[in-house]
GROMACS .gro file of C-alpha atoms in nm:
model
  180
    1UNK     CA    1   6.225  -7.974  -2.349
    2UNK     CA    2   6.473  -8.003  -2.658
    3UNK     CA    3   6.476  -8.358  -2.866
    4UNK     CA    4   6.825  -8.422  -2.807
    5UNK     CA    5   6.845  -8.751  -3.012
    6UNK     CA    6   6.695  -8.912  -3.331
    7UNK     CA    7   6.557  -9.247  -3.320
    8UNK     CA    8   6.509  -9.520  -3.626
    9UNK     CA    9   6.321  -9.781  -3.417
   10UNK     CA   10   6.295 -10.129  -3.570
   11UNK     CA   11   6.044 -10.388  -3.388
   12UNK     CA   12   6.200 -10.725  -3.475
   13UNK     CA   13   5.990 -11.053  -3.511
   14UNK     CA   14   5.827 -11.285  -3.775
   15UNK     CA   15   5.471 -11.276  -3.819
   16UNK     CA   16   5.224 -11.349  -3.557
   17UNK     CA   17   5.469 -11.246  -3.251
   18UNK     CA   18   5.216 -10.938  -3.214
   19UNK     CA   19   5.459 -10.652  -3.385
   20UNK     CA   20   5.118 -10.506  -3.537
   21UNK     CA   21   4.964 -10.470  -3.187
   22UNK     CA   22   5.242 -10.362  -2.972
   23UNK     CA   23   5.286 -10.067  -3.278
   24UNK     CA   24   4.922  -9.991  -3.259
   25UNK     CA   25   4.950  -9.967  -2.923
   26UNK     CA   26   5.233  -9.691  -2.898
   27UNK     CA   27   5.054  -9.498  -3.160
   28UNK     CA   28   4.749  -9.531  -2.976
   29UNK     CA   29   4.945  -9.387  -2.628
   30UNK     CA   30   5.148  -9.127  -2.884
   31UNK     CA   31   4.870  -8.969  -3.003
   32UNK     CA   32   4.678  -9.024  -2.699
   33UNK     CA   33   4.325  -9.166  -2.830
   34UNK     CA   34   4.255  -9.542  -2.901
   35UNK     CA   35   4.367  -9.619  -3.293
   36UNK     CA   36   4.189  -9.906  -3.394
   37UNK     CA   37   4.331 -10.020  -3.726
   38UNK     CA   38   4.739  -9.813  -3.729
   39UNK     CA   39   4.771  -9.718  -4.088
   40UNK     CA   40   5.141  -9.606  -4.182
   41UNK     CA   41   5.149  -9.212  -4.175
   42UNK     CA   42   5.319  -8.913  -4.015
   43UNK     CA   43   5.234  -8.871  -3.672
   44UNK     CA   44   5.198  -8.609  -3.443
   45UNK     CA   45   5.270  -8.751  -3.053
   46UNK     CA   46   5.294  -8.646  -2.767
   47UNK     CA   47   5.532  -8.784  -2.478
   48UNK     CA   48   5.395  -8.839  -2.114
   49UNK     CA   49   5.590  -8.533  -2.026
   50UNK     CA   50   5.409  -8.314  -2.320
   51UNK     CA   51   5.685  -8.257  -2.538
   52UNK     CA   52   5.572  -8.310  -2.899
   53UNK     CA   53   5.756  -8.528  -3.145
   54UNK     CA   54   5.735  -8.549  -3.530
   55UNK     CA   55   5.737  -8.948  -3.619
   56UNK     CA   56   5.611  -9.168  -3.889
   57UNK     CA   57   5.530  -9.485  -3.798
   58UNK     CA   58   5.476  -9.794  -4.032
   59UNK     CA   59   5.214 -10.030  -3.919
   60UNK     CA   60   5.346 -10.331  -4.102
   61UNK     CA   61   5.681 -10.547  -4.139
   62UNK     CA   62   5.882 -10.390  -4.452
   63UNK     CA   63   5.873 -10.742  -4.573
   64UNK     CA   64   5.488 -10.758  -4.559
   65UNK     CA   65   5.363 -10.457  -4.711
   66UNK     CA   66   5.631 -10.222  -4.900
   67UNK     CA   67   5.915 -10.483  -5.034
   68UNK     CA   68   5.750 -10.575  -5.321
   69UNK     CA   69   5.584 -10.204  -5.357
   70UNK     CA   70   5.898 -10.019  -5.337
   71UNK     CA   71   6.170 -10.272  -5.416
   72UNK     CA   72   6.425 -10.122  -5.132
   73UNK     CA   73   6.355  -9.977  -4.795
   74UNK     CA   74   6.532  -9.659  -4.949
   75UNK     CA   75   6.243  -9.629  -5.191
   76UNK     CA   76   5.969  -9.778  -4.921
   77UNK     CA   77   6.061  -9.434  -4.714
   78UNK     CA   78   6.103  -9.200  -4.973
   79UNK     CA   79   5.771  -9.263  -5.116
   80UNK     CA   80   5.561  -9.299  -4.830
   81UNK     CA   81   5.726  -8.970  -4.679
   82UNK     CA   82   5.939  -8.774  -4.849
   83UNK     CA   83   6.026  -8.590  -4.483
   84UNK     CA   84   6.150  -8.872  -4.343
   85UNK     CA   85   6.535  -8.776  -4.296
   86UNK     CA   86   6.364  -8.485  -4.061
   87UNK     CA   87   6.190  -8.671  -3.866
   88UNK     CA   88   6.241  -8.694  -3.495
   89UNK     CA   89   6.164  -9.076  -3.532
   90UNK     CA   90   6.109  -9.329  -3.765
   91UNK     CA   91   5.903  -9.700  -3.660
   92UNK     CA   92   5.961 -10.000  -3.941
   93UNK     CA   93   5.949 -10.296  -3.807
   94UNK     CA   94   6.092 -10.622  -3.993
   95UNK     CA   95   6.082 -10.968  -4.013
   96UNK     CA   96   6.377 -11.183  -3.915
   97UNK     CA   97   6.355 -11.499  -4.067
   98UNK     CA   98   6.532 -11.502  -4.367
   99UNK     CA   99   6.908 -11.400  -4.543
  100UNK     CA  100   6.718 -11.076  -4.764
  101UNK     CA  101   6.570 -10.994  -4.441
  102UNK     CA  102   6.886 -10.949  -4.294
  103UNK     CA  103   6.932 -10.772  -4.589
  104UNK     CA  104   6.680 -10.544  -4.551
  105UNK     CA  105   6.773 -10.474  -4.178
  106UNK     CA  106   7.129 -10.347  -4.293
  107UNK     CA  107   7.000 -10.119  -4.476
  108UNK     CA  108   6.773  -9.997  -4.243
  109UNK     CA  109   7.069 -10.014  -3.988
  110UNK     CA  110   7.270  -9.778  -4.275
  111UNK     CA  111   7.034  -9.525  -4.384
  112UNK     CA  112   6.922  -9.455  -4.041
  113UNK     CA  113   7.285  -9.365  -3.949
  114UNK     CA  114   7.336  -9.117  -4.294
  115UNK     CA  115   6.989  -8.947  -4.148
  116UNK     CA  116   7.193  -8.881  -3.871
  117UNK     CA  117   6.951  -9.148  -3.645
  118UNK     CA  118   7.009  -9.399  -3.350
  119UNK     CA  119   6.871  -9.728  -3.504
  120UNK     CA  120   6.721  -9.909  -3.221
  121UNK     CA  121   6.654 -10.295  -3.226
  122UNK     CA  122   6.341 -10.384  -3.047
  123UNK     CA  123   6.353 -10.795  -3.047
  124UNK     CA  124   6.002 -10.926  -2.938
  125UNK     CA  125   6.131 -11.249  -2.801
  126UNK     CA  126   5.790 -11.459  -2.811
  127UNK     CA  127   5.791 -11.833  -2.633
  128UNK     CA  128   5.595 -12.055  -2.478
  129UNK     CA  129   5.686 -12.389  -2.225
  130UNK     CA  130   5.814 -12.524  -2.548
  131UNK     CA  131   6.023 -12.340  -2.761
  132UNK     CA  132   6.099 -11.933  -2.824
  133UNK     CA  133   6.259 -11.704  -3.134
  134UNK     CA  134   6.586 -11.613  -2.968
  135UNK     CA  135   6.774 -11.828  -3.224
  136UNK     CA  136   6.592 -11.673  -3.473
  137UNK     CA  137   6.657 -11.318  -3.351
  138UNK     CA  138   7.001 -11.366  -3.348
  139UNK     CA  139   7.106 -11.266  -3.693
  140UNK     CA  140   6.980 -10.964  -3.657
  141UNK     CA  141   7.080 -10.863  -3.302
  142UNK     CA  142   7.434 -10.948  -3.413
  143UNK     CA  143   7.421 -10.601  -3.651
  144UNK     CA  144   7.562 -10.242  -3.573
  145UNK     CA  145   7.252 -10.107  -3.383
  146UNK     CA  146   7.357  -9.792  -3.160
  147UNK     CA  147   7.083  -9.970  -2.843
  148UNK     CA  148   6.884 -10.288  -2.818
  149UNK     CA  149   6.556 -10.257  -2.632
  150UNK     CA  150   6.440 -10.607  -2.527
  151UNK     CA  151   6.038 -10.723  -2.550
  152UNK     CA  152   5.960 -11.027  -2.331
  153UNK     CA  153   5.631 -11.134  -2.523
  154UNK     CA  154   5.525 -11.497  -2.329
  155UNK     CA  155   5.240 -11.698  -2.489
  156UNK     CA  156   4.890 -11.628  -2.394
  157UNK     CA  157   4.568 -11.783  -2.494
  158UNK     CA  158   4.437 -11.443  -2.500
  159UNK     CA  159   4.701 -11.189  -2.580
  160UNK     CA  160   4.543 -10.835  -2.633
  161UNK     CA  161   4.583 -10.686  -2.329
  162UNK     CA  162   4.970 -10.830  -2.287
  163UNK     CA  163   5.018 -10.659  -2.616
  164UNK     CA  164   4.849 -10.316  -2.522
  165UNK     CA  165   5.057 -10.287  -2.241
  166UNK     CA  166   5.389 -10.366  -2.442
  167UNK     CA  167   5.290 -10.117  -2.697
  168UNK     CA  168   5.246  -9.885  -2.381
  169UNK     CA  169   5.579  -9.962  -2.245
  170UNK     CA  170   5.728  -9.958  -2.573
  171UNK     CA  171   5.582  -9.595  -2.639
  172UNK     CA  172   5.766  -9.541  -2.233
  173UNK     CA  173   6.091  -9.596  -2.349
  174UNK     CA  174   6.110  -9.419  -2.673
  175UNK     CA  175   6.004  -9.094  -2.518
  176UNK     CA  176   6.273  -9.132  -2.263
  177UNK     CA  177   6.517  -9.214  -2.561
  178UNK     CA  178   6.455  -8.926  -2.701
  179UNK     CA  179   6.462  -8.646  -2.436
  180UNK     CA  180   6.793  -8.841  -2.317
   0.00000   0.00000   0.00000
């Protein structure tokens, strides 16, 4: 099977709405053996189908670990892998919360499209009885993305295996984007 499309995907959420996890987690099922700690790197997975795509994945929000490394998300993916424009996908996910993170998202939106990518919002919409981040989301959703792939991610005292499984889902979808 051919990749017929490109994907940029961007997992959108502030911290501790379990981004980390759920990317672990679609490593882990990508490259089909349990990762324990995801560190940023190219990656080698495989779909459930067996096709093979060429990916690197961040581990970490832009905002938390390469912003005030590289200065620019131009310069966060250029030096961490100078392949990236021929990749078959790209995962950075991003906070939400504030006006230079919207910032930041634009010009993720941007240079995925001169790659030639689909950039993908992937909202983890976190809530409890109480309250949720779908305000907080908002700003972001509102950009050019090309799809937006909703995550429901409902409180749990215990949220591991809820995360696993989104990662796992997440992982689902992605394939499917990209044999499309």
């Amino acid at each position: 099977m051919n990749i017929c499309r490109r994907l940029f995907v961007v997992p959108l959420a502030d911290g501790d709405h379990g981004k980390s996890t759920i990317v672990r987690s679609l490593v882990s099922q990508g490259v089909r053996q349990n990762i324990k700690l995801h560190k940023k790197d190219v990656r080698r997975m495989i779909t459930p189908w067996g096709q093979t795509i060429d990916a690197y994945v961040f581990g970490r929000s832009y905002q938390e670990s390469e912003k005030s490394k590289h200065g620019s998300v131009k310069k966060a993916l250029d030096n961490n892998d100078a392949d990236w424009e021929k990749r078959e996908l790209i995962v950075m996910p991003s906070h939400i919360g504030g006006s230079s993170d919207i910032t930041d998202i634009q010009e993720m939106i941007r240079l995925a499209h001169l790659a030639g990518f689909d950039a993908i919002a992937v909202p983890i919409v976190y809530y409890d009885d109480q309250d949720d981040n779908r305000a907080a989301l908002a700003p972001a959703l509102a950009l050019n993305w090309d799809a937006r792939w909703t995550v429901s991610n409902p409180w749990q005292k215990d949220p591991e295996g809820q995360l696993l499984a989104l990662g796992n889902d997440l992982w689902s979808w992605i394939s499917r984007a990209l044999a499309q």
